[in-house]
Amino acid sequence: MIKITLPDGSVKEFAAGITPMDVAKSISEGLARNVISAAFNGTTVETTTPLTTDGSLVLFTWNDEGGKKAFWHSTSHVMAQVLEEMFPGIKLTLGPAIANGFYYDVDFEEHKITDADFKKIEDRVLEISREKHEFKLRPVSKAEALEVYKDNVYKTELISNLEDGTITFCDHSNFTDLCRGGHIPNTGIIKAMKIMSVAGAYWRGDEKNKQLTRVYGISFPKQKDLTEYLELLEEAKRRDHRKLGKELELFAFSSKVGQGLPLWLPKGAALRDRLEQFLKRAQKKAGYEQVVTPHIGQKELYVTSGHYAKYGADSFQPINTPAEGEEFLLKPMNCPHHCEIFNVRPWSYKDLPKRYAEFGTVYRYEQSGELHGLTRVRGFTQDDAHIFCTPEQLDEEFKKVIDLVLYVFGSLGFENFTAQVSLRDQEDREKYIGSDENWEKAENAIINAAKDKGLNTVIEYGEAAFYGPKLDFMVKDALGRQWQLGTIQVDYNLPERFNLTYKGSDDQLHRPVMIHRAPFGSMERFIAILLEHTAGNFPLWLMPEQAIILSLSEKYEIYAKKVLDLLENHEIRALIDNRNETIGKKIRDAEMQKMPFMLIVGEEEEKNGTVSIRRHGQEGKGNVTVTIEEFATIVSEEINKTLKVFTV
Ligand SMILES: [Zn+2]
Ligand SMILES: [Zn+2]
């Protein structure tokens, strides 16, 4: 008998050789119908793999990431089968699942795949799928595998790197592929499939190798899921922050300035400033002090911090002074600078915690191919802060940071998030700096704080930074996509490296603990995500302009100006559209600019001292006529709904 531990912690005994599918059946027939993949002791297995030792088993359905991965990878087998059928003689290489769907890298030899082939491939994939072929994993010897693929240099290379005795083929229908596993039970559940695109891809990602064709696809258990997915993609295109950033005149890039270096236009700069002021106000209440540090630092500083050893060779190279032989690096991180601020004078335990905050701009080299709008850039500003505290204060400080992060998310309309606790890789501890004891202390502090704050938490092993464990907030946006936003990290390492000390109540010198935290992450990335989340309709308190006054004709210009002055008295950001255009045109343009309120003024309004309000995106709802005072109340009530006062 073997003992199988299930995710809920329950342990069941089974005869050795039981399969994950049989375990599912022993739980319920309903579950068994939905199970499409499984993991045993953290490794993906087939639902038909005999289990022969004690261990923990996770059963995946389509709703789990593990289920989707198996589903998509299995579809890549069927697609490969169809490609081989349609283009005889092509050479297959690798076909993994990715975040959304799968790809297969193919050497098409003399053939060429074009858009015109997609539909035919999709239809044939579904035709084969309907035949309900089982995926069967079969062990083969290395010699046999090499013989089968003697005409395929790519598979031969893959097989050569595998150990004899560990090699498996996967069979379905009349098709066989070299594969280590992770399949759904049979092709019958693949009900919708689409080829998304083809692109060039070098074998093994090395440009010295031959360029292959990467065929991207996605598949679903229901046609409806595919339709929804394609609609979501269309909506994502409409909300692309690069497109909205241009339309709303927030930021731009210039090839002269350099790629990956965003330029903030006046409206974007104002938006950034508003976000900064918002966070600064909350931070002030939470006991943070603002500091400012330079954009470069001596190479030695980053050698001390360990950043140079970790990133030096793969980042911007040192800047040399013309005469003194000094070497400087563009600042990749603010932390070393803040450590040196802490080191300026001696501290007593009574002075701690010290909380230094800086909107610090840092520079990190990214390959040009990796750059993407504001989400992958070479220069960006972190809403950074470092807290130096005693080990006894760590738990409390960590909780306070969580409170601040939750306040930020709440004010910006991010309600759907999970907290990912990133701990060390349990197998490979070599790659981390610092003692086991300190790591355990830090890991426990994070887990406890997350639990205490009632966060929806997932624990990921092996995802910690090299210098300490961390808590990342993973936010779901309006399109259901997941983004990593705010991060909080505990660090026992930098205080060692910078020899930071404080005098304890025992009159001895002690090491403070350091917390790195950035609720937004970076201003650039955060604004990009916020743009796509809100489609440019930011919370009212953050909108560049909250209202636009549209005069029915030039006759009402003076009244429009009077309205603007009154709004300014109420601290409402507004402007006037006085152009000699029709009211219809003015409204259309204001809608395009995503103006939250359009205030129409004409004869009636002037006579009564009112404005006629039209809300963005509420065409045909009819206008409401109110006094300026009433309008100001509407605005402040809406703002107060999202923007609460931060309290500690
Ligand atoms: Zn496979
Ligand atoms: Zn830091």
mmCIF file of N, CA and C in Angstrom, residues 248-250 266-268 270-271 274 536-549 564 567-568 571-576 590 593-598 615-616 631 635 639:
data_model
loop_
_atom_site.group_PDB
_atom_site.id
_atom_site.type_symbol
_atom_site.label_atom_id
_atom_site.label_comp_id
_atom_site.label_asym_id
_atom_site.label_seq_id
_atom_site.Cartn_x
_atom_site.Cartn_y
_atom_site.Cartn_z
ATOM 1 N N LEU A 248 -3.988 59.799 -25.468
ATOM 2 C CA LEU A 248 -4.236 60.697 -24.332
ATOM 3 C C LEU A 248 -3.054 61.629 -24.077
ATOM 4 N N GLU A 249 -2.046 61.536 -24.958
ATOM 5 C CA GLU A 249 -0.854 62.397 -24.866
ATOM 6 C C GLU A 249 -0.191 62.319 -23.497
ATOM 7 N N LEU A 250 0.099 61.088 -23.057
ATOM 8 C CA LEU A 250 0.714 60.911 -21.742
ATOM 9 C C LEU A 250 2.230 60.739 -21.841
ATOM 10 N N PRO A 266 3.393 66.618 -20.862
ATOM 11 C CA PRO A 266 2.815 67.349 -19.725
ATOM 12 C C PRO A 266 1.671 66.623 -19.010
ATOM 13 N N LYS A 267 0.730 66.031 -19.775
ATOM 14 C CA LYS A 267 -0.400 65.363 -19.107
ATOM 15 C C LYS A 267 0.053 64.126 -18.346
ATOM 16 N N GLY A 268 0.997 63.404 -18.928
ATOM 17 C CA GLY A 268 1.514 62.211 -18.270
ATOM 18 C C GLY A 268 2.317 62.577 -17.037
ATOM 19 N N ALA A 270 1.867 65.198 -15.218
ATOM 20 C CA ALA A 270 0.925 65.623 -14.181
ATOM 21 C C ALA A 270 0.302 64.404 -13.502
ATOM 22 N N LEU A 271 0.014 63.398 -14.305
ATOM 23 C CA LEU A 271 -0.567 62.164 -13.766
ATOM 24 C C LEU A 271 0.409 61.502 -12.783
ATOM 25 N N ARG A 274 0.635 63.414 -9.600
ATOM 26 C CA ARG A 274 -0.528 63.205 -8.738
ATOM 27 C C ARG A 274 -0.380 61.883 -7.971
ATOM 28 N N GLY A 536 -8.037 53.922 -19.598
ATOM 29 C CA GLY A 536 -7.813 55.372 -19.607
ATOM 30 C C GLY A 536 -8.809 56.141 -18.758
ATOM 31 N N ASN A 537 -9.845 55.440 -18.260
ATOM 32 C CA ASN A 537 -10.812 56.088 -17.364
ATOM 33 C C ASN A 537 -10.334 55.906 -15.924
ATOM 34 N N PHE A 538 -9.333 56.682 -15.564
ATOM 35 C CA PHE A 538 -8.751 56.576 -14.221
ATOM 36 C C PHE A 538 -9.787 56.967 -13.176
ATOM 37 N N PRO A 539 -9.540 56.592 -11.919
ATOM 38 C CA PRO A 539 -10.414 57.109 -10.864
ATOM 39 C C PRO A 539 -10.438 58.637 -10.957
ATOM 40 N N LEU A 540 -11.574 59.233 -10.628
ATOM 41 C CA LEU A 540 -11.761 60.671 -10.839
ATOM 42 C C LEU A 540 -10.673 61.522 -10.184
ATOM 43 N N TRP A 541 -10.203 61.097 -9.013
ATOM 44 C CA TRP A 541 -9.202 61.912 -8.311
ATOM 45 C C TRP A 541 -7.895 61.990 -9.075
ATOM 46 N N LEU A 542 -7.674 61.018 -9.974
ATOM 47 C CA LEU A 542 -6.406 60.937 -10.672
ATOM 48 C C LEU A 542 -6.483 61.492 -12.092
ATOM 49 N N MET A 543 -7.675 61.674 -12.636
ATOM 50 C CA MET A 543 -7.813 62.111 -14.029
ATOM 51 C C MET A 543 -7.060 63.419 -14.273
ATOM 52 N N PRO A 544 -6.354 63.505 -15.393
ATOM 53 C CA PRO A 544 -5.643 64.760 -15.694
ATOM 54 C C PRO A 544 -6.609 65.956 -15.669
ATOM 55 N N GLU A 545 -7.762 65.799 -16.342
ATOM 56 C CA GLU A 545 -8.799 66.830 -16.280
ATOM 57 C C GLU A 545 -10.065 66.131 -15.805
ATOM 58 N N GLN A 546 -10.783 66.760 -14.882
ATOM 59 C CA GLN A 546 -11.993 66.128 -14.361
ATOM 60 C C GLN A 546 -13.241 66.578 -15.104
ATOM 61 N N ALA A 547 -13.166 67.782 -15.715
ATOM 62 C CA ALA A 547 -14.338 68.290 -16.426
ATOM 63 C C ALA A 547 -13.906 69.198 -17.560
ATOM 64 N N ILE A 548 -14.751 69.232 -18.593
ATOM 65 C CA ILE A 548 -14.513 70.175 -19.693
ATOM 66 C C ILE A 548 -15.792 70.990 -19.893
ATOM 67 N N ILE A 549 -15.610 72.283 -20.021
ATOM 68 C CA ILE A 549 -16.767 73.164 -20.193
ATOM 69 C C ILE A 549 -16.957 73.404 -21.686
ATOM 70 N N LEU A 564 -15.426 78.150 -14.941
ATOM 71 C CA LEU A 564 -14.077 77.612 -14.725
ATOM 72 C C LEU A 564 -13.487 78.147 -13.421
ATOM 73 N N LEU A 567 -15.072 76.467 -10.501
ATOM 74 C CA LEU A 567 -14.583 75.092 -10.350
ATOM 75 C C LEU A 567 -13.198 75.096 -9.718
ATOM 76 N N GLU A 568 -12.373 76.043 -10.147
ATOM 77 C CA GLU A 568 -11.027 76.134 -9.570
ATOM 78 C C GLU A 568 -11.092 76.393 -8.072
ATOM 79 N N GLU A 571 -11.325 73.358 -6.355
ATOM 80 C CA GLU A 571 -10.201 72.469 -6.676
ATOM 81 C C GLU A 571 -10.593 71.356 -7.638
ATOM 82 N N ILE A 572 -11.456 71.706 -8.578
ATOM 83 C CA ILE A 572 -11.804 70.760 -9.640
ATOM 84 C C ILE A 572 -10.985 71.150 -10.865
ATOM 85 N N ARG A 573 -10.285 70.147 -11.420
ATOM 86 C CA ARG A 573 -9.449 70.422 -12.593
ATOM 87 C C ARG A 573 -10.335 70.438 -13.843
ATOM 88 N N ALA A 574 -10.374 71.579 -14.505
ATOM 89 C CA ALA A 574 -11.255 71.693 -15.664
ATOM 90 C C ALA A 574 -10.620 72.567 -16.727
ATOM 91 N N LEU A 575 -11.179 72.500 -17.935
ATOM 92 C CA LEU A 575 -10.758 73.396 -19.010
ATOM 93 C C LEU A 575 -11.961 73.722 -19.871
ATOM 94 N N ILE A 576 -11.768 74.713 -20.757
ATOM 95 C CA ILE A 576 -12.880 75.166 -21.602
ATOM 96 C C ILE A 576 -12.593 74.788 -23.051
ATOM 97 N N ALA A 590 -14.402 65.344 -26.618
ATOM 98 C CA ALA A 590 -14.254 65.179 -25.169
ATOM 99 C C ALA A 590 -14.395 63.708 -24.784
ATOM 100 N N GLN A 593 -11.202 62.000 -25.493
ATOM 101 C CA GLN A 593 -10.208 62.346 -24.474
ATOM 102 C C GLN A 593 -10.569 61.756 -23.107
ATOM 103 N N LYS A 594 -11.669 61.028 -23.050
ATOM 104 C CA LYS A 594 -12.134 60.371 -21.832
ATOM 105 C C LYS A 594 -12.375 61.367 -20.689
ATOM 106 N N MET A 595 -12.891 62.546 -21.038
ATOM 107 C CA MET A 595 -13.229 63.551 -20.029
ATOM 108 C C MET A 595 -14.348 63.008 -19.155
ATOM 109 N N PRO A 596 -14.153 62.938 -17.834
ATOM 110 C CA PRO A 596 -15.195 62.348 -16.977
ATOM 111 C C PRO A 596 -16.515 63.129 -17.041
ATOM 112 N N PHE A 597 -16.427 64.470 -16.976
ATOM 113 C CA PHE A 597 -17.650 65.280 -17.014
ATOM 114 C C PHE A 597 -17.570 66.300 -18.140
ATOM 115 N N MET A 598 -18.658 66.402 -18.915
ATOM 116 C CA MET A 598 -18.768 67.477 -19.897
ATOM 117 C C MET A 598 -19.834 68.427 -19.367
ATOM 118 N N ARG A 615 -22.071 62.749 -18.626
ATOM 119 C CA ARG A 615 -20.969 61.904 -18.146
ATOM 120 C C ARG A 615 -20.326 61.154 -19.298
ATOM 121 N N HIS A 616 -19.027 60.903 -19.170
ATOM 122 C CA HIS A 616 -18.301 60.140 -20.194
ATOM 123 C C HIS A 616 -18.923 58.760 -20.374
ATOM 124 N N PHE A 631 -22.632 70.583 -8.480
ATOM 125 C CA PHE A 631 -21.662 69.811 -9.256
ATOM 126 C C PHE A 631 -20.426 69.493 -8.403
ATOM 127 N N VAL A 635 -18.788 65.783 -7.565
ATOM 128 C CA VAL A 635 -17.377 65.419 -7.779
ATOM 129 C C VAL A 635 -16.743 64.938 -6.475
ATOM 130 N N ILE A 639 -15.158 61.234 -5.595
ATOM 131 C CA ILE A 639 -13.748 61.071 -5.216
ATOM 132 C C ILE A 639 -13.633 60.360 -3.867
#
